Every structure is written in structure tokens, then in C-alpha cells.
PDB file of C-alpha atoms in Angstrom:
ATOM      1  CA  MET A   1       0.000   0.000   0.000  1.00 41.00           C
ATOM      2  CA  ILE A   2       1.377   3.429  -0.983  1.00 45.00           C
ATOM      3  CA  ASN A   3       1.851   5.844   1.891  1.00 47.00           C
ATOM      4  CA  GLN A   4      -0.351   8.831   1.118  1.00 52.00           C
ATOM      5  CA  ASN A   5       1.293  11.033   3.785  1.00 57.00           C
ATOM      6  CA  PRO A   6       5.120  11.013   3.456  1.00 60.00           C
ATOM      7  CA  THR A   7       5.409  13.887   5.954  1.00 69.00           C
ATOM      8  CA  ARG A   8       3.656  11.803   8.596  1.00 75.00           C
ATOM      9  CA  GLU A   9       6.012   8.924   7.889  1.00 80.00           C
ATOM     10  CA  LEU A  10       9.018  11.228   8.213  1.00 81.00           C
ATOM     11  CA  GLU A  11       7.696  12.573  11.510  1.00 80.00           C
ATOM     12  CA  GLU A  12       7.674   9.032  12.861  1.00 83.00           C
ATOM     13  CA  GLN A  13      11.279   8.501  11.727  1.00 87.00           C
ATOM     14  CA  LEU A  14      12.791  11.734  13.075  1.00 89.00           C
ATOM     15  CA  SER A  15      13.279  13.075  16.566  1.00 92.00           C
ATOM     16  CA  HIS A  16      11.012  15.926  17.585  1.00 92.00           C
ATOM     17  CA  SER A  17      13.664  18.659  17.273  1.00 92.00           C
ATOM     18  CA  ILE A  18      14.909  17.518  13.850  1.00 92.00           C
ATOM     19  CA  PHE A  19      11.372  17.111  12.526  1.00 92.00           C
ATOM     20  CA  GLN A  20      10.592  20.634  13.722  1.00 93.00           C
ATOM     21  CA  SER A  21      13.597  21.885  11.745  1.00 93.00           C
ATOM     22  CA  TYR A  22      12.348  20.007   8.683  1.00 92.00           C
ATOM     23  CA  THR A  23       8.876  21.539   9.111  1.00 92.00           C
ATOM     24  CA  ASP A  24      10.320  25.050   9.399  1.00 93.00           C
ATOM     25  CA  PHE A  25      12.466  24.482   6.303  1.00 91.00           C
ATOM     26  CA  SER A  26       9.431  23.208   4.383  1.00 89.00           C
ATOM     27  CA  LYS A  27       7.449  26.342   5.326  1.00 89.00           C
ATOM     28  CA  PHE A  28      10.370  28.512   4.191  1.00 88.00           C
ATOM     29  CA  LEU A  29      10.374  26.879   0.746  1.00 84.00           C
ATOM     30  CA  ARG A  30       6.595  27.146   0.349  1.00 81.00           C
ATOM     31  CA  SER A  31       6.672  30.834   1.282  1.00 81.00           C
ATOM     32  CA  ARG A  32       8.730  31.552  -1.833  1.00 68.00           C
ATOM     33  CA  THR A  33       6.493  29.712  -4.308  1.00 57.00           C
ATOM     34  CA  GLY A  34       5.610  32.101  -7.130  1.00 50.00           C
ATOM     35  CA  LYS A  35       8.629  34.329  -6.505  1.00 45.00           C
ATOM     36  CA  ARG A  36      11.043  32.097  -8.405  1.00 49.00           C
ATOM     37  CA  ASN A  37      10.916  29.997 -11.540  1.00 52.00           C
ATOM     38  CA  PHE A  38      11.961  26.880  -9.639  1.00 57.00           C
ATOM     39  CA  VAL A  39      11.290  26.133  -5.983  1.00 62.00           C
ATOM     40  CA  ALA A  40      12.461  22.760  -4.707  1.00 72.00           C
ATOM     41  CA  PRO A  41      10.027  20.719  -2.552  1.00 79.00           C
ATOM     42  CA  ALA A  42      11.230  19.917   0.957  1.00 84.00           C
ATOM     43  CA  TYR A  43      11.059  16.146   0.489  1.00 85.00           C
ATOM     44  CA  ARG A  44      14.064  16.305  -1.838  1.00 85.00           C
ATOM     45  CA  PHE A  45      16.164  17.028   1.251  1.00 90.00           C
ATOM     46  CA  ASP A  46      14.781  14.328   3.556  1.00 91.00           C
ATOM     47  CA  GLU A  47      18.108  12.502   3.624  1.00 93.00           C
ATOM     48  CA  PHE A  48      19.922  15.504   5.071  1.00 94.00           C
ATOM     49  CA  PHE A  49      17.633  15.640   8.092  1.00 94.00           C
ATOM     50  CA  LYS A  50      17.671  11.853   8.499  1.00 94.00           C
ATOM     51  CA  GLU A  51      21.479  11.760   8.470  1.00 95.00           C
ATOM     52  CA  CYS A  52      21.774  14.636  10.946  1.00 94.00           C
ATOM     53  CA  ASP A  53      19.301  12.925  13.253  1.00 94.00           C
ATOM     54  CA  LEU A  54      21.031   9.569  12.930  1.00 94.00           C
ATOM     55  CA  GLN A  55      24.560  10.857  13.554  1.00 94.00           C
ATOM     56  CA  TRP A  56      24.101  13.749  15.991  1.00 95.00           C
ATOM     57  CA  GLY A  57      20.421  14.100  16.939  1.00 94.00           C
ATOM     58  CA  LYS A  58      20.700  17.774  15.990  1.00 94.00           C
ATOM     59  CA  ILE A  59      21.887  20.087  13.205  1.00 94.00           C
ATOM     60  CA  PRO A  60      25.671  20.290  13.620  1.00 95.00           C
ATOM     61  CA  SER A  61      28.024  23.069  12.532  1.00 95.00           C
ATOM     62  CA  TYR A  62      28.877  23.730   8.903  1.00 94.00           C
ATOM     63  CA  LYS A  63      32.416  22.491   9.502  1.00 94.00           C
ATOM     64  CA  ILE A  64      31.177  19.147  10.815  1.00 95.00           C
ATOM     65  CA  ILE A  65      28.707  18.786   7.919  1.00 95.00           C
ATOM     66  CA  THR A  66      31.355  19.388   5.252  1.00 94.00           C
ATOM     67  CA  HIS A  67      33.882  17.080   6.958  1.00 95.00           C
ATOM     68  CA  THR A  68      31.355  14.257   7.404  1.00 95.00           C
ATOM     69  CA  PHE A  69      29.583  14.147   4.047  1.00 95.00           C
ATOM     70  CA  ASP A  70      31.055  13.962   0.554  1.00 92.00           C
ATOM     71  CA  ASN A  71      30.955  16.917  -1.812  1.00 87.00           C
ATOM     72  CA  HIS A  72      28.025  15.527  -3.840  1.00 85.00           C
ATOM     73  CA  PHE A  73      25.837  15.252  -0.727  1.00 92.00           C
ATOM     74  CA  VAL A  74      26.805  18.718   0.462  1.00 92.00           C
ATOM     75  CA  GLN A  75      26.159  20.279  -2.950  1.00 87.00           C
ATOM     76  CA  LYS A  76      22.742  18.631  -3.313  1.00 87.00           C
ATOM     77  CA  ASN A  77      21.705  19.952   0.104  1.00 92.00           C
ATOM     78  CA  MET A  78      22.984  23.492  -0.346  1.00 91.00           C
ATOM     79  CA  PRO A  79      19.405  24.904  -0.172  1.00 90.00           C
ATOM     80  CA  VAL A  80      19.165  23.502   3.377  1.00 94.00           C
ATOM     81  CA  LEU A  81      22.524  25.035   4.290  1.00 94.00           C
ATOM     82  CA  GLY A  82      21.358  28.348   2.832  1.00 92.00           C
ATOM     83  CA  TRP A  83      18.270  28.230   5.046  1.00 93.00           C
ATOM     84  CA  LEU A  84      20.331  27.266   8.112  1.00 95.00           C
ATOM     85  CA  LEU A  85      22.583  30.217   7.384  1.00 93.00           C
ATOM     86  CA  LYS A  86      19.667  32.608   6.925  1.00 91.00           C
ATOM     87  CA  THR A  87      18.075  31.480  10.200  1.00 93.00           C
ATOM     88  CA  ARG A  88      21.455  31.666  12.004  1.00 93.00           C
ATOM     89  CA  GLN A  89      21.587  27.975  12.858  1.00 93.00           C
ATOM     90  CA  ILE A  90      25.059  27.719  11.329  1.00 92.00           C
ATOM     91  CA  PHE A  91      27.800  30.328  11.113  1.00 92.00           C
ATOM     92  CA  VAL A  92      30.488  30.784   8.467  1.00 92.00           C
ATOM     93  CA  ASP A  93      32.864  33.466   7.207  1.00 91.00           C
ATOM     94  CA  ASP A  94      31.735  35.996   4.597  1.00 89.00           C
ATOM     95  CA  THR A  95      33.299  34.202   1.626  1.00 86.00           C
ATOM     96  CA  THR A  96      31.764  30.854   2.555  1.00 90.00           C
ATOM     97  CA  GLU A  97      28.422  32.577   3.068  1.00 90.00           C
ATOM     98  CA  GLN A  98      28.521  33.911  -0.499  1.00 87.00           C
ATOM     99  CA  ILE A  99      29.406  30.448  -1.810  1.00 88.00           C
ATOM    100  CA  ILE A 100      26.514  28.818   0.061  1.00 90.00           C
ATOM    101  CA  ILE A 101      24.001  31.407  -1.141  1.00 88.00           C
ATOM    102  CA  SER A 102      25.146  31.041  -4.757  1.00 86.00           C
ATOM    103  CA  GLN A 103      25.284  27.240  -4.718  1.00 86.00           C
ATOM    104  CA  ALA A 104      21.915  26.985  -2.938  1.00 87.00           C
ATOM    105  CA  ALA A 105      20.269  28.977  -5.722  1.00 84.00           C
ATOM    106  CA  ILE A 106      21.894  26.763  -8.364  1.00 83.00           C
ATOM    107  CA  GLN A 107      20.797  23.527  -6.683  1.00 84.00           C
ATOM    108  CA  GLU A 108      17.246  24.849  -6.505  1.00 82.00           C
ATOM    109  CA  MET A 109      17.340  25.424 -10.260  1.00 81.00           C
ATOM    110  CA  PHE A 110      18.019  21.714 -10.679  1.00 81.00           C
ATOM    111  CA  VAL A 111      14.449  21.052  -9.544  1.00 76.00           C
ATOM    112  CA  ALA A 112      13.520  21.729 -13.171  1.00 75.00           C
ATOM    113  CA  PHE A 113      15.010  18.301 -13.949  1.00 81.00           C
ATOM    114  CA  ASN A 114      13.385  16.487 -10.988  1.00 75.00           C
ATOM    115  CA  ASP A 115      16.082  14.350  -9.374  1.00 67.00           C
ATOM    116  CA  ASP A 116      18.092  13.775 -12.531  1.00 81.00           C
ATOM    117  CA  PRO A 117      19.887  16.930 -13.724  1.00 85.00           C
ATOM    118  CA  PRO A 118      21.753  16.435 -17.024  1.00 89.00           C
ATOM    119  CA  SER A 119      25.251  15.079 -16.476  1.00 89.00           C
ATOM    120  CA  ILE A 120      26.751  17.758 -18.730  1.00 91.00           C
ATOM    121  CA  LEU A 121      25.334  20.452 -16.442  1.00 91.00           C
ATOM    122  CA  GLN A 122      26.795  18.757 -13.377  1.00 88.00           C
ATOM    123  CA  GLU A 123      30.191  18.537 -15.083  1.00 91.00           C
ATOM    124  CA  TYR A 124      30.018  22.163 -16.142  1.00 93.00           C
ATOM    125  CA  LEU A 125      29.035  23.311 -12.650  1.00 90.00           C
ATOM    126  CA  LEU A 126      32.061  21.480 -11.215  1.00 89.00           C
ATOM    127  CA  PHE A 127      34.238  23.187 -13.831  1.00 92.00           C
ATOM    128  CA  LEU A 128      32.816  26.628 -12.943  1.00 91.00           C
ATOM    129  CA  ASN A 129      33.307  26.066  -9.214  1.00 88.00           C
ATOM    130  CA  GLN A 130      36.926  25.063  -9.739  1.00 89.00           C
ATOM    131  CA  ARG A 131      37.513  28.037 -12.020  1.00 90.00           C
ATOM    132  CA  GLN A 132      35.979  30.402  -9.469  1.00 88.00           C
ATOM    133  CA  LYS A 133      38.315  29.136  -6.751  1.00 85.00           C
ATOM    134  CA  ARG A 134      41.323  29.343  -9.058  1.00 89.00           C
ATOM    135  CA  ARG A 135      40.540  32.884 -10.149  1.00 85.00           C
ATOM    136  CA  GLN A 136      39.295  33.900  -6.687  1.00 84.00           C
ATOM    137  CA  SER A 137      36.358  35.645  -8.316  1.00 85.00           C
ATOM    138  CA  LYS A 138      33.046  36.337  -6.604  1.00 84.00           C
ATOM    139  CA  PRO A 139      31.077  33.147  -5.817  1.00 83.00           C
ATOM    140  CA  SER A 140      27.980  34.776  -7.312  1.00 84.00           C
ATOM    141  CA  SER A 141      29.759  34.777 -10.700  1.00 87.00           C
ATOM    142  CA  VAL A 142      29.161  31.013 -10.940  1.00 88.00           C
ATOM    143  CA  ARG A 143      25.401  31.467 -10.635  1.00 87.00           C
ATOM    144  CA  THR A 144      25.425  34.355 -13.125  1.00 89.00           C
ATOM    145  CA  VAL A 145      27.144  32.213 -15.770  1.00 91.00           C
ATOM    146  CA  PHE A 146      25.321  28.982 -14.977  1.00 91.00           C
ATOM    147  CA  GLN A 147      21.682  30.107 -14.719  1.00 89.00           C
ATOM    148  CA  PRO A 148      21.228  30.868 -18.457  1.00 91.00           C
ATOM    149  CA  ILE A 149      22.518  27.369 -19.302  1.00 93.00           C
ATOM    150  CA  ILE A 150      19.915  25.774 -17.040  1.00 90.00           C
ATOM    151  CA  SER A 151      17.274  27.883 -18.795  1.00 90.00           C
ATOM    152  CA  LEU A 152      18.577  26.689 -22.178  1.00 92.00           C
ATOM    153  CA  TYR A 153      18.414  23.014 -21.156  1.00 92.00           C
ATOM    154  CA  HIS A 154      14.987  23.406 -19.566  1.00 88.00           C
ATOM    155  CA  HIS A 155      13.605  25.281 -22.563  1.00 89.00           C
ATOM    156  CA  TYR A 156      14.588  22.555 -25.029  1.00 90.00           C
ATOM    157  CA  GLY A 157      13.973  19.618 -22.668  1.00 89.00           C
ATOM    158  CA  LEU A 158      17.576  18.396 -22.873  1.00 90.00           C
ATOM    159  CA  GLN A 159      18.398  15.472 -20.592  1.00 87.00           C
ATOM    160  CA  GLY A 160      21.216  13.142 -19.582  1.00 85.00           C
ATOM    161  CA  CYS A 161      24.256  13.550 -21.827  1.00 87.00           C
ATOM    162  CA  GLN A 162      22.399  15.607 -24.417  1.00 89.00           C
ATOM    163  CA  THR A 163      23.953  18.870 -25.554  1.00 91.00           C
ATOM    164  CA  PRO A 164      22.307  21.771 -27.398  1.00 93.00           C
ATOM    165  CA  SER A 165      22.591  21.907 -31.168  1.00 93.00           C
ATOM    166  CA  GLN A 166      23.907  24.921 -33.039  1.00 94.00           C
ATOM    167  CA  ALA A 167      20.366  25.745 -34.165  1.00 93.00           C
ATOM    168  CA  GLN A 168      19.077  25.640 -30.579  1.00 93.00           C
ATOM    169  CA  ILE A 169      21.853  27.942 -29.389  1.00 93.00           C
ATOM    170  CA  ASP A 170      21.144  30.359 -32.236  1.00 93.00           C
ATOM    171  CA  ARG A 171      17.394  30.456 -31.518  1.00 92.00           C
ATOM    172  CA  TYR A 172      17.970  30.844 -27.785  1.00 92.00           C
ATOM    173  CA  LEU A 173      20.316  33.808 -28.269  1.00 92.00           C
ATOM    174  CA  ILE A 174      17.872  35.538 -30.603  1.00 90.00           C
ATOM    175  CA  LYS A 175      15.347  35.646 -27.750  1.00 89.00           C
ATOM    176  CA  ASN A 176      17.901  36.057 -24.947  1.00 90.00           C
ATOM    177  CA  LYS A 177      20.567  38.442 -26.248  1.00 88.00           C
ATOM    178  CA  GLY A 178      21.672  39.302 -22.700  1.00 89.00           C
ATOM    179  CA  HIS A 179      22.863  35.722 -22.147  1.00 92.00           C
ATOM    180  CA  ILE A 180      25.562  35.881 -24.819  1.00 92.00           C
ATOM    181  CA  THR A 181      28.484  36.023 -22.336  1.00 92.00           C
ATOM    182  CA  ALA A 182      27.239  33.009 -20.371  1.00 93.00           C
ATOM    183  CA  MET A 183      26.621  31.089 -23.598  1.00 94.00           C
ATOM    184  CA  ILE A 184      30.118  31.837 -24.913  1.00 94.00           C
ATOM    185  CA  SER A 185      31.594  30.380 -21.718  1.00 93.00           C
ATOM    186  CA  PHE A 186      29.492  27.204 -22.034  1.00 94.00           C
ATOM    187  CA  VAL A 187      30.248  26.773 -25.740  1.00 94.00           C
ATOM    188  CA  GLN A 188      33.977  27.139 -25.050  1.00 93.00           C
ATOM    189  CA  TYR A 189      33.662  24.441 -22.385  1.00 93.00           C
ATOM    190  CA  LEU A 190      31.849  22.063 -24.763  1.00 93.00           C
ATOM    191  CA  ASN A 191      34.351  22.700 -27.544  1.00 93.00           C
ATOM    192  CA  GLY A 192      37.347  22.232 -25.281  1.00 91.00           C
ATOM    193  CA  HIS A 193      36.167  19.274 -23.182  1.00 91.00           C
ATOM    194  CA  HIS A 194      33.831  17.414 -25.541  1.00 90.00           C
ATOM    195  CA  GLN A 195      35.335  18.200 -28.955  1.00 88.00           C
ATOM    196  CA  PHE A 196      32.378  20.148 -30.318  1.00 89.00           C
ATOM    197  CA  ASN A 197      32.616  22.901 -32.896  1.00 91.00           C
ATOM    198  CA  LEU A 198      29.870  25.238 -31.737  1.00 92.00           C
ATOM    199  CA  VAL A 199      29.828  29.018 -32.040  1.00 92.00           C
ATOM    200  CA  CYS A 200      27.911  31.888 -30.481  1.00 90.00           C
ATOM    201  CA  LYS A 201      26.667  34.332 -33.062  1.00 82.00           C
ATOM    202  CA  ARG A 202      26.325  37.851 -31.768  1.00 75.00           C
ATOM    203  CA  SER A 203      23.297  39.595 -33.184  1.00 63.00           C
ATOM    204  CA  SER A 204      24.363  42.642 -35.152  1.00 58.00           C
ATOM    205  CA  LYS A 205      23.239  45.933 -33.702  1.00 57.00           C
ATOM    206  CA  LYS A 206      20.840  47.412 -36.176  1.00 53.00           C
ATOM    207  CA  ILE A 207      20.663  51.175 -36.286  1.00 48.00           C
ATOM    208  CA  PRO A 208      16.997  52.094 -36.130  1.00 52.00           C
ATOM    209  CA  ILE A 209      15.869  53.759 -39.340  1.00 47.00           C
ATOM    210  CA  LYS A 210      13.695  56.744 -38.738  1.00 50.00           C
ATOM    211  CA  PRO A 211      10.661  56.789 -41.020  1.00 50.00           C
ATOM    212  CA  ALA A 212      10.772  59.455 -43.692  1.00 49.00           C
ATOM    213  CA  TYR A 213       7.221  60.429 -42.764  1.00 54.00           C
ATOM    214  CA  ARG A 214       5.616  60.865 -39.367  1.00 65.00           C
ATOM    215  CA  ILE A 215       2.551  58.671 -38.924  1.00 72.00           C
ATOM    216  CA  VAL A 216      -0.767  60.447 -38.288  1.00 70.00           C
ATOM    217  CA  GLY A 217      -2.675  59.271 -35.211  1.00 75.00           C
ATOM    218  CA  ASP A 218      -6.381  58.434 -35.222  1.00 75.00           C
ATOM    219  CA  LYS A 219      -7.452  61.689 -33.602  1.00 76.00           C
ATOM    220  CA  ASP A 220      -5.558  63.887 -36.098  1.00 80.00           C
ATOM    221  CA  ARG A 221      -6.687  61.688 -38.970  1.00 80.00           C
ATOM    222  CA  GLN A 222     -10.328  62.422 -38.161  1.00 84.00           C
ATOM    223  CA  LYS A 223      -9.553  66.150 -38.191  1.00 85.00           C
ATOM    224  CA  PHE A 224      -7.978  65.943 -41.669  1.00 82.00           C
ATOM    225  CA  GLU A 225     -10.877  63.831 -42.888  1.00 84.00           C
ATOM    226  CA  ARG A 226     -13.289  66.658 -42.015  1.00 86.00           C
ATOM    227  CA  ARG A 227     -11.076  69.244 -43.725  1.00 86.00           C
ATOM    228  CA  PHE A 228     -10.716  67.119 -46.856  1.00 83.00           C
ATOM    229  CA  ILE A 229     -14.489  66.592 -47.062  1.00 85.00           C
ATOM    230  CA  ALA A 230     -15.051  70.351 -46.672  1.00 86.00           C
ATOM    231  CA  LEU A 231     -12.824  70.986 -49.717  1.00 82.00           C
ATOM    232  CA  ALA A 232     -14.508  68.217 -51.688  1.00 83.00           C
ATOM    233  CA  MET A 233     -17.931  69.745 -50.986  1.00 86.00           C
ATOM    234  CA  LEU A 234     -17.018  73.087 -52.596  1.00 83.00           C
ATOM    235  CA  THR A 235     -19.174  73.757 -55.662  1.00 84.00           C
ATOM    236  CA  ARG A 236     -16.614  75.978 -57.343  1.00 85.00           C
ATOM    237  CA  PRO A 237     -13.231  74.880 -58.751  1.00 86.00           C
ATOM    238  CA  ILE A 238     -10.538  74.992 -56.095  1.00 86.00           C
ATOM    239  CA  ASN A 239      -7.634  77.423 -56.417  1.00 88.00           C
ATOM    240  CA  ASP A 240      -3.900  76.657 -56.232  1.00 82.00           C
ATOM    241  CA  LYS A 241      -3.718  77.191 -52.485  1.00 84.00           C
ATOM    242  CA  GLU A 242      -6.647  74.852 -51.948  1.00 85.00           C
ATOM    243  CA  LYS A 243      -5.019  72.244 -54.213  1.00 84.00           C
ATOM    244  CA  ILE A 244      -1.996  72.240 -51.874  1.00 84.00           C
ATOM    245  CA  GLN A 245      -4.402  71.780 -48.959  1.00 85.00           C
ATOM    246  CA  TRP A 246      -6.218  68.969 -50.871  1.00 86.00           C
ATOM    247  CA  ILE A 247      -2.922  67.077 -51.243  1.00 85.00           C
ATOM    248  CA  ASN A 248      -1.893  67.855 -47.662  1.00 83.00           C
ATOM    249  CA  TYR A 249      -5.175  66.718 -46.096  1.00 84.00           C
ATOM    250  CA  GLY A 250      -5.498  63.765 -48.466  1.00 82.00           C
ATOM    251  CA  ILE A 251      -2.049  62.326 -47.722  1.00 81.00           C
ATOM    252  CA  ARG A 252      -2.596  62.742 -43.995  1.00 83.00           C
ATOM    253  CA  TYR A 253      -6.081  61.216 -44.056  1.00 82.00           C
ATOM    254  CA  PHE A 254      -5.794  58.429 -46.658  1.00 82.00           C
ATOM    255  CA  HIS A 255      -2.139  57.485 -46.071  1.00 83.00           C
ATOM    256  CA  ARG A 256      -1.654  58.621 -42.449  1.00 80.00           C
ATOM    257  CA  PHE A 257       1.605  60.443 -43.291  1.00 80.00           C
ATOM    258  CA  PHE A 258       2.750  63.906 -42.307  1.00 76.00           C
ATOM    259  CA  ILE A 259       4.602  65.830 -45.011  1.00 74.00           C
ATOM    260  CA  SER A 260       5.734  69.385 -44.534  1.00 72.00           C
ATOM    261  CA  ILE A 261       3.348  71.641 -46.384  1.00 70.00           C
ATOM    262  CA  LYS A 262       6.341  73.719 -47.548  1.00 69.00           C
ATOM    263  CA  THR A 263       7.537  70.828 -49.702  1.00 68.00           C
ATOM    264  CA  LEU A 264       4.172  70.093 -51.331  1.00 69.00           C
ATOM    265  CA  SER A 265       4.668  72.732 -54.045  1.00 64.00           C
ATOM    266  CA  ASP A 266       7.503  70.554 -55.392  1.00 66.00           C
ATOM    267  CA  VAL A 267       5.460  67.369 -55.834  1.00 72.00           C
ATOM    268  CA  ASP A 268       4.689  65.856 -59.229  1.00 78.00           C
ATOM    269  CA  ILE A 269       1.121  64.931 -60.066  1.00 82.00           C
ATOM    270  CA  LYS A 270       0.479  62.124 -62.543  1.00 82.00           C
ATOM    271  CA  PRO A 271      -2.692  60.446 -63.798  1.00 82.00           C
ATOM    272  CA  CYS A 272      -3.553  57.032 -62.422  1.00 80.00           C
ATOM    273  CA  ASN A 273      -3.854  54.546 -65.278  1.00 80.00           C
ATOM    274  CA  GLU A 274      -5.815  52.004 -63.235  1.00 78.00           C
ATOM    275  CA  TYR A 275      -8.466  54.344 -61.817  1.00 78.00           C
ATOM    276  CA  GLU A 276      -9.442  57.440 -63.784  1.00 78.00           C
ATOM    277  CA  ASN A 277     -10.933  59.195 -60.736  1.00 81.00           C
ATOM    278  CA  LEU A 278      -7.582  59.045 -58.919  1.00 86.00           C
ATOM    279  CA  MET A 279      -4.300  60.897 -59.354  1.00 85.00           C
ATOM    280  CA  LEU A 280      -0.800  59.922 -58.234  1.00 86.00           C
ATOM    281  CA  VAL A 281       1.182  62.377 -56.135  1.00 84.00           C
ATOM    282  CA  GLN A 282       4.928  61.716 -56.383  1.00 81.00           C
ATOM    283  CA  TYR A 283       6.997  62.971 -53.442  1.00 74.00           C
ATOM    284  CA  ASP A 284      10.649  62.012 -53.078  1.00 71.00           C
ATOM    285  CA  ASN A 285      10.639  58.238 -53.789  1.00 73.00           C
ATOM    286  CA  LYS A 286       7.074  57.629 -52.648  1.00 78.00           C
ATOM    287  CA  GLN A 287       3.745  57.714 -54.480  1.00 82.00           C
ATOM    288  CA  PHE A 288       0.375  58.577 -52.946  1.00 82.00           C
ATOM    289  CA  ALA A 289      -2.923  57.814 -54.676  1.00 85.00           C
ATOM    290  CA  LEU A 290      -5.504  60.544 -54.020  1.00 84.00           C
ATOM    291  CA  PRO A 291      -8.910  61.535 -55.444  1.00 85.00           C
ATOM    292  CA  LYS A 292      -8.608  64.019 -58.296  1.00 83.00           C
ATOM    293  CA  PHE A 293      -9.193  67.705 -57.650  1.00 80.00           C
TER     294      PHE A 293
END
């Protein structure tokens, strides 16, 4: 029979004080649901509390934890250590605190892959951690470089030993241009350690081209519609000044473009071969079809 209440089962296995710590940790994780993309459930860290209860009957110091358990166990349970640090149940120096906070966030991201994060990501994380220690850079730099790669893998559903294709990297960078630096680092790792030949293509910065004509908004367009209709309703032939106004109002109403009225005296007017009741107004390299005068 399947146990429908794993928390109740855990309560029976743990001492009162350790189970209370587990309950508090579980509440802490639930309180952040909705604030992050990935929030790990508390049951993923059952073993940490069981081991602490079995060996010491309490939560020991950070030094004892790291000397007792192997690196894989410590890394997997970094979110618990981050919580213990935040609630002042363990104490470390400033540098170690930064490492715990950064690694805790990374391990929580792994929840996107349930309990089986891709092996390539685990290898790459180990590489980044070693590089950070060697360079003595900020521990948070590991998370900054690693988080976009988790997003890439999660987006394309990559698992196990799978690696992203060139097309997937290209598409990802089109939508996430700010991740280019992190992606370059990952691609260099794949090329150097797994003999790939991937590249990161930087999107060229396109200089925005200002439109030659300012677009007329709906409110102004209605105003020019009324003015154009008023000219069209005249019973007498319109004069030269009114013809300039006809073109001005017509272009703004029918084509929604502003053109300086000072330049309208230089336009060329041609007949429209397709529709005899229209004329073509040529301005610069653009043509506007308007009703004839």
C-alpha cells in the first residue's frame, strides 16, 4: 500500500527537534512559491535531516557537515545550508556565506530536472566552481554564468548527456541576447572538453531607421478627414492654395503620413492609369494615390 502522507512517515522517523527543523524548512520553501521559476520541494532534502538525526540528533556546525559528508551530498543539500545560514543555525565566514548562497540557488534550479539533472550540467558546474576558486572571483559569478545554461536546457527539454545543437543555441540567443556572455563560456567548455565545434553568433546591432514620414494618429486623422471633405464639398473649382491643402489633407487622411506643407509645391502629379478618378502624387521616392481635384 502506498503511503499517502510522506510527511507523517518522516515525523515518525525523526526526533522531535529535527522534525521541527524540517517543518520550518518546508514552510520557508513554500513561502517563496511564485517568486522564483523553480522552488524545490522539501522532500528532496529528507536525507539531510535523516542523516543529521542519525549521527548527531541535531543540526551540527557547517564544519562538521562538510567534513562528514562527501561533496556531492553537500552540494545537493545546499538549499538547506542556505536556510540554516539565513536562520542563524550555522555560522560561516563571509566568503563561505557567499558560496553557500550562490550554490543553494543553483541547486534549486536543478528542480527543473526532478532528481536527474543532465550530467553535462553537473560537469560544467564542477568546472565553474573550480575556475571560481582558481581565479578567486566572486562566488555569485558562478550562478550568473550557470543560470542561463539551465534555462537553455529546460527550454529545449535536454536530458542526460544531451547537448544543445547549433540551431538551438542560435534560436535561444535571438530571444535572450543578454545571455551571450554566459553562452560563450558554455560553448567554449563544450568545444574544449567534448570536442564540439559550436559558435555563439552575436546579433548585429541594427541602427533604427527613422521613417521618412511621421505617422498620423487616429485623432488627427479624423480632423484631416473633415477638412478634406469640406474641400470636396465646394461647388466651385478649387484654387492653387486649396489644391496644396487637398494634397496635404489627403495624404494625412488616406495614407496617415505627415509631409511638410512647404515641400508640397515641389510634388509631381500624374494620372492614375488604373483608376481614372484618382491621381498619383509623387513625393521624393514615394507615391500617394488621391482623389482628383
